[in-house]
Amino acid sequence: MLGTVIALFGVLSAWAWRAGRGRAHSSSEQVADAAEVLARTVRRQWEEEAVLRQLYDPAPLPLVWSDCSHPGVSDHRQLVGTAVVRAGDPQELAAAFGSLARRRLVVLGPGGSGKTTFAVLLVLALLRTRTTGDPVPVLCSLSSFDPARESARNWLRRRIAADYPAMADAENYGASVIEDLLTEHRLIPVLDGLDELPERSRAAALASLNDTLPSDTPLVLTCRTADYVRAVAEGGVLTGAAVLEPAPVRTSDALDLLRLATPPDSRRQEGWAALAEHLDRRPQTPAAQALTSPLMVALARSVYADNDNDPVELADTERFPTSADIERHLLGGLVPALFHRARRQSPARSWDPRQAHDYLARLAAGMHAQGTYDLAWWRLYQWTPALAGPWRRAWTWAVIMCVGLLLTTSFLVAVLDAPSRAEALRWFPLSALEPFAIVAMLGVSGLISRRERSLSRASAMAALVALSAGLVIPPASWYYYRGASETVIATLMVASIGFFCFSLWLVMLGAGLPSPPRTPSRSRPARRRWRRQLVRALILVAGVAAITETLFLSYAMAGYEGVLPAGTMPWGLVIGTVAGIGLAALDWVRGPSTADDVATAMSSIQADRLVSVISGVACAVVLNIPDGAMRAGPWAPSDPLRTTVFAAVVGLFHGGIIGLTTALAAHSWPHYTIARLLLAARGKLPWRLQTFLADAHQLGILRQIGPVYQFRHARLQHHLATHSGTAHPRTDRRPDRPSPVRATST
């Protein structure tokens, strides 16, 4: 009774502490401090990205944006104002946005018209002209928004917390800081790519923005023109938003920029001059039409200005009879050209251009098959058949557990040199069937949409394991305990199932349900506020110790004292204390990150890997302590004492493996690692996947938004996905025959 009271007190205290923490609101000072930290972080993020995208090298492309001429896509004129913007001037860009009546803007244009570039330039312009107290622009990709599952406000709050971990630090900035930043109009959400959502979701996304964000909340939205027109026809306009679209790039401006991006003493200057002369004489050629697109200008720079290819070949109308042919040529030549340049600059760590093209084509094809523009590392497991479905994933983890049990058995038999190997392996069927007893738990966990740690879900899964164990463990228990009376065997089977399920219950309380979560862990051990962490850990240890002691006393009162470890020591308190310390370690490692850095793919992997490893080790101890008490009992093989010790030691190792793998299955990094190794072994992806992605990002093939990679443009992803089987473009040398344009001009 005393143990029960202490357990209830510990559980209720922890629940009350969490409930009180959730109700804590951010103060005005905390909100102001958070806004300044966020402004510095966002500016550093996009300044670095602008360098990689060469937005200011040598200068932004002079592009004029004006009111959209399409009827019915803009709100009433008196609610939105008018604007004509030159994206190349940061001062003019920030001033034009500030002059809008409600600082709400929709940026339209066809594919490749520079909408994302405009959004990045606007974010940097607002940050460079920002003073203390001004709102902070935050650019987010809309591709992860599902209006059927959550509102725009909740998605935006979750997205900011994931991309900028410092905003999730409730100790420094309060629990409601992101909500307060939105409510007080201290944020300017810049939402890029409404057209990247499925067509059925675009109108719902617009409606969610209108319904959940006040009409005077600053907002920027980008979308392709045709997609936005259809969305507006179904869901209505974005309230209070001006709508801009770009004018075509002038060919002279494009060529001026390309000449400035080319070294002055390069022979390619002659090629640009010859191409300019040709376009002056024939302004309707395919090359002139292609260079009206900002995307094609950027691709031409990467293929020609930064490499040894001759740009005059673009004027060859026999080779490129239409502008679409030029676009395909530039899209196909981008990857080889950039990797050839990287190989010349750094031969030691460069990738083979042909192999790199194949890897990127497979990535694009995989993303296309998944229907996404985001390359999220924590969803890579969906690309492998062994992990894609919940039941396949359950059997995969069961097989991994069995392999670990077999390797441990072989190692310990060789090291401990048991006197009777047959006697020492009598327990093996019981341990080998335990992984298969939790297959149902692994499969059902994958079907549950919300996988956070929960007392009710952990209890339900433990009950499911008890039902499964009741079917598979008794035959193995009979084999393991043969020779004893039927009463003893029945008692030991009940005790084995009970302690095994109780151990798994503790593991699920600490690690969560064994299924890949929707988002990776972004936490890390917190060194500050150790007093509060200590109090919380003591409450958790006391609660788990009391529950464990109550379980042991219940077994003893029910007549099962023969299955408990002998001696006068209060084993329930000892085991519960050790298990509670393990759970407290898991709780400590999940302290929110306070780093001001932006969450990147690599930092996200490192954070989730740290949590996964500590969680696995702690849960191995948590599962092993109660279950190991059963394995080390006096009913183990009893002929020689040495064999009894061997069985107990091997049993402890096996319990640790089951706890370790069950905890690892609840995190993203183990699933990602298995999928990455399987795909690399089949030659689909490189072994050093993140290194390859980081190099592709540095070269400008990929862009990074938070922990997610995207291709530089959706058209590049589509081209690589649909042309992966074609011959590799030959962009690393000049054409074999002379250009007719150069021949004529000379």
XYZ file of C-alpha atoms in Angstrom:
746
model
C 0.000 0.000 0.000
C 2.821 2.380 0.830
C 4.492 1.624 -2.503
C 1.247 2.271 -4.350
C 0.773 5.630 -2.630
C 4.336 6.686 -3.433
C 3.911 5.600 -7.056
C 0.695 7.554 -7.474
C 2.288 10.597 -5.858
C 5.241 10.435 -8.267
C 3.054 10.034 -11.357
C 0.675 12.838 -10.339
C 3.569 15.152 -9.485
C 5.173 14.621 -12.877
C 1.808 15.145 -14.598
C 1.164 18.356 -12.663
C 4.650 19.639 -13.458
C 4.166 19.038 -17.182
C 0.689 20.586 -17.161
C 1.975 23.688 -15.404
C 4.879 23.933 -17.817
C 2.506 23.780 -20.781
C 0.469 26.719 -19.451
C 3.482 29.002 -18.998
C 3.276 32.005 -21.317
C 6.124 34.063 -22.698
C 6.742 37.509 -21.281
C 7.173 40.633 -23.398
C 10.919 40.600 -22.776
C 11.167 36.967 -23.828
C 9.238 37.636 -27.047
C 11.453 40.609 -27.878
C 14.631 38.636 -27.205
C 13.371 35.745 -29.303
C 12.637 38.083 -32.223
C 16.187 39.462 -32.186
C 17.730 35.983 -31.977
C 15.496 34.779 -34.794
C 16.409 37.790 -36.970
C 20.138 37.099 -36.592
C 19.663 33.396 -37.291
C 17.494 33.901 -40.369
C 19.826 36.507 -41.817
C 22.867 34.288 -41.357
C 21.001 31.393 -42.949
C 19.939 33.211 -46.097
C 23.131 35.232 -46.504
C 24.973 31.924 -46.752
C 22.352 30.531 -49.113
C 22.551 33.665 -51.300
C 26.296 33.139 -51.659
C 25.774 29.538 -52.759
C 23.087 30.597 -55.243
C 25.285 33.482 -56.508
C 22.410 35.944 -56.139
C 24.712 38.943 -55.658
C 27.612 37.690 -57.783
C 28.065 39.843 -59.764
C 24.601 41.367 -59.168
C 20.949 40.316 -59.006
C 19.278 39.937 -62.357
C 17.406 43.231 -63.048
C 13.830 41.953 -63.059
C 10.747 44.188 -62.810
C 7.688 42.944 -60.885
C 4.363 44.757 -61.289
C 0.657 44.270 -60.609
C -0.728 41.077 -62.081
C -2.874 41.713 -65.136
C -4.956 38.568 -64.670
C -8.461 39.502 -63.438
C -9.886 38.090 -60.226
C -6.686 37.064 -58.435
C -6.223 40.160 -56.254
C -8.294 41.668 -53.458
C -9.892 45.126 -53.727
C -7.444 47.830 -54.799
C -8.061 50.007 -51.729
C -7.147 47.070 -49.479
C -3.875 46.141 -51.167
C -2.338 49.224 -52.759
C -0.096 49.177 -55.813
C 3.515 48.246 -56.280
C 6.184 48.124 -58.954
C 9.342 46.445 -57.688
C 12.874 46.043 -59.033
C 14.211 42.955 -57.321
C 17.841 43.978 -57.780
C 17.693 46.930 -55.349
C 17.321 45.860 -51.670
C 16.305 49.347 -50.497
C 13.638 49.669 -53.168
C 12.429 46.121 -52.550
C 12.002 46.644 -48.789
C 10.385 50.058 -49.294
C 7.928 48.707 -51.867
C 6.855 45.917 -49.541
C 6.465 48.316 -46.619
C 4.278 50.613 -48.719
C 1.629 47.913 -49.175
C -1.531 48.604 -47.183
C -1.350 45.359 -45.191
C 2.122 44.134 -46.133
C 0.612 41.090 -47.833
C 1.953 39.956 -51.170
C 1.398 37.135 -53.658
C 4.224 36.552 -56.153
C 3.131 34.795 -59.340
C 4.844 33.737 -62.525
C 5.450 30.710 -64.728
C 7.964 28.035 -63.849
C 11.503 29.400 -63.769
C 10.433 33.050 -63.512
C 12.415 33.673 -60.311
C 9.704 33.509 -57.641
C 11.881 31.742 -55.067
C 14.787 34.073 -55.836
C 12.463 37.034 -55.336
C 11.402 35.591 -51.962
C 15.028 35.162 -50.849
C 15.966 38.675 -52.000
C 12.931 40.101 -50.181
C 13.865 38.295 -46.958
C 17.428 39.631 -47.140
C 16.255 43.133 -48.051
C 13.893 43.252 -45.061
C 16.590 41.941 -42.714
C 19.256 44.347 -43.992
C 16.963 47.352 -43.502
C 15.443 46.042 -40.268
C 15.649 47.973 -37.011
C 14.962 46.704 -33.495
C 11.301 45.841 -33.094
C 10.575 45.356 -36.791
C 8.992 42.035 -37.815
C 11.254 39.168 -38.842
C 10.750 37.541 -42.265
C 10.883 33.737 -42.115
C 10.953 31.764 -45.370
C 9.278 28.344 -45.273
C 8.581 25.864 -48.050
C 4.902 24.971 -48.300
C 5.581 21.484 -49.664
C 5.196 19.901 -46.198
C 1.836 21.575 -45.453
C -1.234 19.333 -45.464
C -4.366 21.446 -44.851
C -6.411 18.290 -44.308
C -4.388 17.399 -41.187
C -3.607 20.741 -39.581
C -4.318 24.434 -39.872
C -1.922 26.884 -41.490
C -1.188 28.497 -38.133
C -0.341 25.188 -36.436
C 1.796 24.105 -39.387
C 3.669 27.398 -39.384
C 4.267 27.161 -35.651
C 5.573 23.602 -35.998
C 7.707 24.491 -39.030
C 9.437 27.403 -37.275
C 10.119 25.278 -34.188
C 11.668 22.559 -36.370
C 13.793 24.881 -38.544
C 14.935 27.165 -35.720
C 15.477 25.022 -32.589
C 16.142 28.030 -30.350
C 12.460 28.990 -30.612
C 11.532 25.727 -28.889
C 13.520 26.673 -25.782
C 10.692 27.246 -23.320
C 13.138 28.019 -20.506
C 14.618 31.059 -22.259
C 11.697 32.314 -24.324
C 8.608 30.744 -22.768
C 6.287 28.080 -24.089
C 4.175 30.411 -26.262
C 6.888 32.456 -27.961
C 6.090 31.431 -31.553
C 2.377 31.987 -31.021
C 3.097 35.394 -29.488
C 5.389 36.344 -32.364
C 2.581 35.571 -34.797
C -0.112 37.279 -32.740
C 1.906 40.462 -32.245
C 2.824 40.623 -35.976
C 6.515 40.218 -35.208
C 6.849 37.640 -37.980
C 6.467 37.898 -41.743
C 5.843 34.367 -43.024
C 7.286 34.025 -46.528
C 5.628 30.877 -47.867
C 7.263 29.536 -50.999
C 5.639 27.138 -53.454
C 1.869 26.865 -53.128
C 2.036 25.043 -56.471
C 4.173 22.325 -54.853
C 1.116 21.120 -52.923
C -1.192 18.559 -54.551
C -3.794 20.256 -56.713
C -6.631 19.202 -54.415
C -4.927 20.911 -51.437
C -4.139 24.353 -52.888
C -7.582 25.897 -52.462
C -7.810 24.416 -48.960
C -4.391 25.887 -48.129
C -5.543 29.341 -49.252
C -8.716 28.988 -47.185
C -6.677 27.905 -44.158
C -4.423 30.966 -44.493
C -7.484 33.227 -44.590
C -9.233 31.441 -41.718
C -6.371 31.028 -39.235
C -4.233 34.132 -39.840
C -5.756 37.601 -39.296
C -6.162 39.608 -42.482
C -3.632 42.202 -41.277
C -0.894 39.636 -40.594
C 2.092 40.315 -42.893
C 2.443 37.504 -45.386
C 4.205 36.623 -48.653
C 3.110 33.737 -50.868
C 4.612 32.436 -54.120
C 2.888 30.256 -56.701
C 2.762 29.554 -60.405
C 0.201 31.743 -62.116
C -2.030 29.047 -63.590
C -2.112 27.071 -60.339
C -2.969 30.162 -58.309
C -5.779 31.140 -60.682
C -7.365 27.705 -60.245
C -6.917 27.809 -56.463
C -8.513 31.261 -56.259
C -11.451 30.088 -58.360
C -12.103 27.345 -55.793
C -11.082 28.938 -52.485
C -11.071 32.708 -52.984
C -8.304 35.306 -53.011
C -5.767 35.818 -50.260
C -7.346 38.602 -48.233
C -5.625 41.972 -48.421
C -2.765 40.749 -50.624
C -1.300 42.528 -53.632
C -0.428 40.243 -56.532
C 2.735 40.727 -58.595
C 4.080 39.031 -61.678
C 7.399 39.547 -63.498
C 8.128 41.074 -66.847
C 10.249 38.897 -69.172
C 13.989 39.278 -68.840
C 15.460 41.501 -71.523
C 18.007 39.644 -73.595
C 20.497 42.478 -73.277
C 20.242 42.388 -69.475
C 20.737 38.628 -69.474
C 23.826 38.811 -71.689
C 25.275 41.691 -69.686
C 24.965 39.632 -66.514
C 26.486 36.553 -68.159
C 29.437 38.569 -69.465
C 30.036 40.027 -66.006
C 29.956 36.519 -64.504
C 32.609 35.311 -66.976
C 36.302 36.035 -66.284
C 37.384 39.058 -68.384
C 40.346 37.304 -69.995
C 38.372 34.212 -70.914
C 37.788 33.101 -74.516
C 34.144 32.705 -73.581
C 33.806 36.493 -73.731
C 34.130 36.126 -77.486
C 31.371 33.526 -77.426
C 29.013 35.848 -75.525
C 29.820 38.659 -77.959
C 29.099 36.426 -80.947
C 25.863 35.229 -79.348
C 24.802 38.829 -78.604
C 25.479 39.855 -82.190
C 23.436 36.912 -83.454
C 20.506 37.726 -81.137
C 20.558 41.380 -82.204
C 20.113 40.313 -85.819
C 17.574 37.585 -85.044
C 15.700 38.497 -81.829
C 13.115 35.702 -82.260
C 15.561 32.794 -82.235
C 15.127 29.966 -79.683
C 18.102 31.258 -77.679
C 16.522 34.693 -77.294
C 13.247 33.135 -76.134
C 14.981 30.847 -73.652
C 17.039 33.643 -72.077
C 13.864 35.552 -71.120
C 13.547 33.088 -68.198
C 15.620 33.830 -65.060
C 16.060 30.094 -64.503
C 17.580 29.616 -67.960
C 19.892 32.584 -67.404
C 21.100 31.015 -64.160
C 21.593 27.650 -65.840
C 23.462 29.254 -68.743
C 25.797 30.838 -66.256
C 26.527 27.511 -64.549
C 27.016 25.640 -67.824
C 28.993 28.296 -69.727
C 30.183 31.245 -67.640
C 31.711 29.065 -64.916
C 33.047 26.350 -67.244
C 35.005 25.954 -70.473
C 31.983 25.394 -72.718
C 31.441 27.788 -75.625
C 28.135 29.708 -75.256
C 27.905 30.486 -78.960
C 26.548 26.981 -79.524
C 23.196 28.191 -78.156
C 22.693 30.048 -81.444
C 22.843 26.828 -83.460
C 19.237 26.533 -84.670
C 19.931 23.164 -86.289
C 20.935 21.677 -82.950
C 18.346 23.641 -80.967
C 15.359 24.324 -83.242
C 13.092 25.406 -80.324
C 13.521 27.089 -76.957
C 12.399 23.839 -75.290
C 15.447 22.113 -76.791
C 17.707 24.747 -75.257
C 15.992 24.349 -71.897
C 16.495 20.574 -71.966
C 20.116 21.074 -72.967
C 20.780 23.451 -70.076
C 18.930 21.286 -67.546
C 20.799 18.207 -68.712
C 24.163 19.962 -68.733
C 23.950 21.515 -65.274
C 25.000 18.535 -63.152
C 27.976 17.387 -65.298
C 29.215 20.957 -65.745
C 29.210 21.712 -62.023
C 30.845 18.431 -61.032
C 33.490 18.815 -63.757
C 34.295 22.238 -62.337
C 34.486 20.770 -58.821
C 36.829 18.045 -60.057
C 39.176 20.639 -61.581
C 39.199 22.686 -58.393
C 39.566 19.800 -55.933
C 40.390 16.450 -57.550
C 40.882 14.712 -54.193
C 37.306 14.975 -52.911
C 35.312 15.395 -56.100
C 32.714 12.966 -57.400
C 32.728 11.397 -60.819
C 30.320 13.548 -62.884
C 28.635 10.575 -64.546
C 28.155 8.775 -61.236
C 26.952 11.954 -59.543
C 24.414 12.444 -62.334
C 23.144 8.887 -61.759
C 22.823 9.416 -58.003
C 20.912 12.661 -58.438
C 18.674 11.098 -61.072
C 17.776 8.294 -58.657
C 17.100 10.786 -55.887
C 14.865 12.798 -58.206
C 13.062 9.642 -59.334
C 12.535 8.559 -55.727
C 11.154 11.951 -54.749
C 8.940 11.945 -57.822
C 7.613 8.495 -56.868
C 6.869 9.742 -53.346
C 5.098 12.809 -54.763
C 7.272 15.296 -52.892
C 9.786 18.062 -53.535
C 11.427 17.604 -50.110
C 14.347 15.248 -49.623
C 13.805 14.597 -45.915
C 16.366 12.137 -44.580
C 13.994 10.786 -41.914
C 11.605 9.593 -44.659
C 14.242 7.708 -46.637
C 13.041 4.425 -45.085
C 9.928 4.716 -47.275
C 12.151 4.069 -50.305
C 13.077 0.519 -49.192
C 10.569 -2.364 -49.311
C 11.891 -3.834 -46.053
C 10.937 -0.712 -44.080
C 8.178 0.969 -46.092
C 5.179 -0.918 -44.646
C 4.499 -1.272 -40.902
C 4.316 -5.077 -40.946
C 7.383 -5.488 -43.144
C 9.178 -3.097 -40.815
C 8.042 -5.154 -37.817
C 9.474 -8.371 -39.236
C 12.680 -6.588 -40.257
C 13.273 -5.423 -36.690
C 12.420 -8.901 -35.361
C 15.029 -10.416 -37.683
C 17.582 -7.795 -36.543
C 16.895 -8.770 -32.928
C 17.357 -12.473 -33.716
C 20.630 -11.803 -35.525
C 21.842 -9.867 -32.484
C 20.820 -12.725 -30.198
C 22.629 -15.271 -32.367
C 25.824 -13.214 -32.557
C 25.779 -12.610 -28.811
C 25.253 -16.307 -28.125
C 28.121 -17.334 -30.364
C 30.442 -14.744 -28.850
C 29.639 -15.573 -25.232
C 29.778 -19.329 -25.750
C 33.284 -18.874 -27.151
C 34.385 -16.434 -24.438
C 32.815 -18.031 -21.356
C 33.543 -21.603 -22.483
C 30.493 -23.208 -20.848
C 31.143 -26.771 -19.633
C 27.985 -28.074 -21.272
C 27.013 -26.194 -24.395
C 23.788 -28.139 -24.839
C 22.777 -27.366 -21.270
C 23.786 -23.738 -21.625
C 21.642 -23.310 -24.750
C 18.472 -24.709 -23.211
C 17.184 -21.184 -22.647
C 17.698 -20.112 -26.294
C 14.188 -20.917 -27.675
C 12.693 -18.603 -25.052
C 14.962 -15.687 -25.966
C 14.653 -16.347 -29.700
C 10.845 -16.245 -29.554
C 10.687 -13.022 -27.531
C 11.387 -10.815 -30.624
C 8.553 -12.514 -32.483
C 6.261 -11.916 -29.513
C 6.606 -8.158 -30.097
C 6.021 -8.266 -33.878
C 2.371 -7.380 -33.298
C 3.418 -4.396 -31.193
C 5.825 -3.198 -33.881
C 3.222 -3.541 -36.619
C 0.364 -1.882 -34.735
C 2.677 0.953 -33.644
C 3.305 1.742 -37.299
C -0.428 2.134 -37.884
C -0.845 4.772 -35.161
C -0.544 8.280 -36.554
C 0.570 9.922 -33.285
C 3.622 8.191 -31.852
C 4.594 10.404 -28.962
C 5.329 8.947 -25.551
C 2.058 8.206 -23.784
C 1.131 6.187 -20.708
C -2.063 4.879 -22.294
C -0.403 3.883 -25.586
C 2.493 2.187 -23.802
C 0.044 0.259 -21.613
C -2.023 -0.816 -24.626
C 1.062 -2.014 -26.482
C 2.277 -3.910 -23.392
C -1.103 -5.656 -23.195
C -0.804 -6.564 -26.868
C 2.640 -8.036 -26.228
C 1.210 -10.031 -23.327
C -1.358 -11.578 -25.659
C 1.307 -12.400 -28.248
C 3.703 -13.731 -25.638
C 0.942 -15.933 -24.258
C 0.913 -17.721 -27.616
C 4.634 -18.106 -28.344
C 6.453 -18.117 -24.983
C 4.758 -21.054 -23.134
C 6.137 -23.769 -25.471
C 9.643 -22.349 -25.135
C 9.194 -21.991 -21.373
C 8.208 -25.636 -21.131
C 11.366 -26.595 -23.024
C 13.494 -24.240 -20.916
C 12.119 -25.399 -17.550
C 11.539 -29.072 -18.416
C 12.112 -31.397 -15.566
C 10.244 -29.207 -13.077
C 6.699 -29.823 -11.894
C 3.749 -28.504 -13.863
C 2.960 -26.023 -11.089
C 6.449 -24.596 -11.176
C 6.395 -24.395 -14.976
C 3.044 -22.561 -14.969
C 4.301 -20.179 -12.298
C 7.488 -19.432 -14.218
C 5.604 -18.874 -17.508
C 3.306 -16.313 -15.859
C 6.262 -14.605 -14.247
C 8.279 -14.567 -17.485
C 5.453 -13.000 -19.492
C 4.643 -10.508 -16.746
C 8.193 -9.282 -16.229
C 8.893 -9.167 -19.985
C 5.809 -7.039 -20.666
C 6.544 -4.813 -17.678
C 10.075 -4.243 -19.015
C 8.741 -3.358 -22.480
C 6.233 -1.002 -20.856
C 9.099 0.876 -19.222
C 10.976 1.008 -22.540
C 7.979 2.480 -24.368
C 7.473 5.042 -21.625
C 11.027 6.195 -22.142
C 11.514 5.892 -25.914
C 7.988 5.964 -27.326
C 6.233 3.554 -29.647
C 8.688 1.539 -31.804
C 7.882 3.164 -35.132
C 9.572 5.990 -37.081
C 8.288 9.375 -35.868
C 6.938 12.103 -38.158
C 9.853 14.396 -37.327
C 13.331 13.613 -35.955
C 14.521 14.480 -32.474
C 16.118 17.905 -32.276
C 17.093 17.858 -28.610
C 20.375 17.437 -26.841
C 21.551 17.131 -23.215
C 21.019 20.417 -21.392
C 23.739 21.470 -18.952
C 21.890 24.463 -17.577
C 19.077 24.468 -15.000
C 20.460 21.314 -13.400
C 18.492 21.839 -10.177
C 15.173 21.616 -11.976
C 16.381 18.618 -13.940
C 17.515 16.963 -10.707
C 14.140 17.458 -9.018
C 12.368 16.092 -12.055
C 14.720 13.080 -12.180
C 14.179 12.330 -8.483
C 10.402 12.354 -8.942
C 10.709 10.022 -11.921
C 13.088 7.627 -10.131
C 10.873 7.536 -7.028
C 7.775 6.830 -9.095
C 9.328 3.998 -11.139
C 10.965 2.455 -8.046
C 7.648 2.477 -6.203
C 5.830 0.902 -9.152
C 8.490 -1.817 -9.459
C 8.427 -2.591 -5.738
C 4.635 -2.793 -5.878
C 4.935 -5.288 -8.758
C 7.375 -7.460 -6.815
C 5.203 -7.376 -3.695
C 2.161 -8.251 -5.761
C 3.931 -11.317 -7.157
C 4.978 -12.353 -3.659
C 1.483 -11.867 -2.229
C 0.041 -13.885 -5.125
C 2.219 -16.857 -4.221
C 4.982 -16.415 -6.770
C 7.738 -15.664 -4.275
C 9.634 -18.675 -5.576
C 10.322 -16.927 -8.869
C 11.832 -13.842 -7.255
C 15.546 -13.485 -6.540
C 16.423 -14.935 -3.182
C 17.620 -12.832 -0.274
C 16.362 -10.084 1.998
C 17.241 -7.198 -0.320
C 14.213 -5.198 -1.559
C 14.756 -6.116 -5.198
C 11.771 -4.114 -6.380
C 13.261 -0.862 -5.072
C 16.728 -1.698 -6.389
C 15.510 -2.635 -9.853
C 13.050 0.268 -9.979
C 15.745 2.744 -8.964
C 18.083 1.594 -11.733
C 15.266 1.631 -14.291
C 14.149 5.067 -13.087
C 17.677 6.411 -13.516
C 17.645 5.136 -17.088
C 14.332 6.856 -17.819
C 15.576 10.035 -16.148
C 18.608 9.957 -18.463
C 16.251 9.758 -21.444
C 14.265 12.687 -20.125
C 17.444 14.700 -19.600
C 18.750 14.070 -23.118
C 15.479 15.377 -24.541
C 16.041 18.823 -23.107
C 15.309 21.356 -25.854
C 18.255 22.625 -27.834
C 19.201 26.231 -27.132
C 21.511 26.672 -30.105
C 20.878 29.737 -32.246
C 21.918 27.820 -35.356
C 19.504 26.846 -38.090
C 18.526 23.188 -38.167
C 20.317 21.604 -41.122
C 20.195 18.062 -42.427
C 23.525 17.187 -40.811
C 22.773 18.822 -37.452
C 19.368 17.135 -37.411
C 20.943 13.734 -38.052
C 23.550 14.293 -35.354
C 20.932 15.355 -32.805
C 18.679 12.385 -33.542
C 21.651 10.010 -33.533
C 22.703 11.193 -30.074
C 19.195 10.768 -28.700
C 18.871 7.358 -30.388
C 22.127 6.011 -28.957
C 21.505 7.254 -25.413
C 17.914 6.054 -25.586
C 18.997 2.621 -26.805
C 21.597 2.164 -24.077
C 19.275 3.420 -21.339
C 16.409 1.217 -22.524
C 18.713 -1.793 -22.695
C 19.334 -1.296 -18.980
C 15.671 -0.518 -18.287
C 14.459 -3.722 -19.960
C 17.294 -5.844 -18.676
C 16.943 -5.134 -14.977
C 13.429 -6.550 -14.374
C 13.676 -9.222 -17.067
C 17.193 -10.140 -16.040
C 16.007 -10.783 -12.496
C 13.870 -13.577 -13.910
C 16.681 -15.043 -15.987
C 19.092 -15.092 -13.041
C 16.639 -16.888 -10.739
C 17.362 -20.231 -9.014
C 15.393 -22.253 -11.605
C 18.091 -21.816 -14.270
C 19.979 -24.962 -15.397
C 21.201 -26.289 -12.100
C 23.659 -29.071 -12.753
C 26.928 -27.177 -12.477
C 27.098 -23.686 -10.987
C 29.208 -22.548 -13.905
C 26.426 -23.281 -16.382
C 23.936 -21.416 -14.226
C 26.138 -18.329 -14.237
C 26.596 -18.645 -17.998
C 22.841 -18.783 -18.614
C 22.275 -15.755 -16.394
C 24.987 -13.697 -18.135
C 23.814 -14.609 -21.623
C 20.235 -13.873 -20.599
C 21.233 -10.415 -19.441
C 22.945 -9.713 -22.772
C 19.912 -10.898 -24.694
C 17.553 -8.753 -22.683
C 19.796 -5.786 -23.418
C 19.662 -6.469 -27.160
C 15.867 -6.625 -27.144
C 15.634 -3.374 -25.178
C 18.234 -1.693 -27.399
C 16.558 -2.579 -30.692
C 13.072 -1.758 -29.399
C 14.251 1.705 -28.383
C 16.121 2.257 -31.656
C 12.963 1.401 -33.608
C 11.284 4.434 -32.009
C 13.694 6.939 -33.592
C 14.430 8.236 -37.070
C 18.195 7.771 -37.331
C 18.211 3.922 -37.126
C 15.590 3.657 -39.888
C 17.537 6.145 -42.004
C 20.792 4.246 -41.461
C 19.289 0.895 -42.432
C 17.647 2.370 -45.541
C 20.832 4.217 -46.551
C 22.951 1.072 -46.234
C 20.449 -1.046 -48.169
C 20.238 1.499 -50.995
C 24.022 1.975 -51.086
C 24.602 -1.794 -51.166
C 22.389 -1.975 -54.257
C 24.302 0.894 -55.885
C 21.327 3.248 -55.783
C 22.918 5.895 -53.554
C 26.444 6.720 -52.389
C 27.731 5.296 -49.123
C 28.508 8.812 -47.885
C 25.068 10.146 -48.693
C 25.118 13.293 -46.569
C 28.583 14.235 -47.827
C 27.328 13.894 -51.389
C 24.223 15.983 -50.669
C 26.308 18.656 -48.953
C 28.627 18.841 -51.976
C 25.644 19.086 -54.345
C 24.302 21.884 -52.172
C 27.616 23.717 -52.253
C 27.633 23.454 -56.051
C 24.139 24.924 -56.276
C 22.335 21.812 -57.527
C 20.370 21.458 -54.305
C 19.016 24.085 -51.965
C 18.532 23.628 -48.252
C 15.534 24.822 -46.237
C 15.948 23.799 -42.620
C 16.785 20.071 -42.374
C 15.331 19.408 -45.837
C 17.067 19.415 -49.220
C 15.278 20.387 -52.412
C 16.445 20.482 -55.982
C 17.410 23.895 -57.255
C 14.172 24.028 -59.189
C 11.199 21.718 -59.612
C 11.917 21.546 -63.347
C 15.415 20.244 -62.636
C 13.964 17.508 -60.424
C 11.411 16.622 -63.078
C 14.063 16.554 -65.807
C 16.369 14.262 -63.821
C 13.506 11.989 -62.807
C 12.128 11.584 -66.315
C 15.417 11.569 -68.266
C 17.470 9.334 -65.963
C 17.742 6.655 -68.638
C 18.989 8.944 -71.376
C 22.581 9.394 -72.415
C 24.675 11.687 -70.294
C 24.969 15.177 -71.778
C 28.364 16.125 -73.166
C 28.859 19.559 -71.678
C 32.494 19.228 -70.684
C 33.905 20.102 -74.098
C 33.076 22.257 -77.100
C 31.047 20.861 -79.987
C 33.035 18.866 -82.530
C 31.965 21.006 -85.463
C 32.418 24.784 -85.616
C 29.427 26.957 -84.874
C 27.834 28.502 -87.982
C 27.341 31.708 -86.041
C 31.035 32.062 -85.221
C 31.962 31.106 -88.761
C 29.673 33.792 -90.139
C 30.831 36.463 -87.709
C 34.460 35.817 -88.492
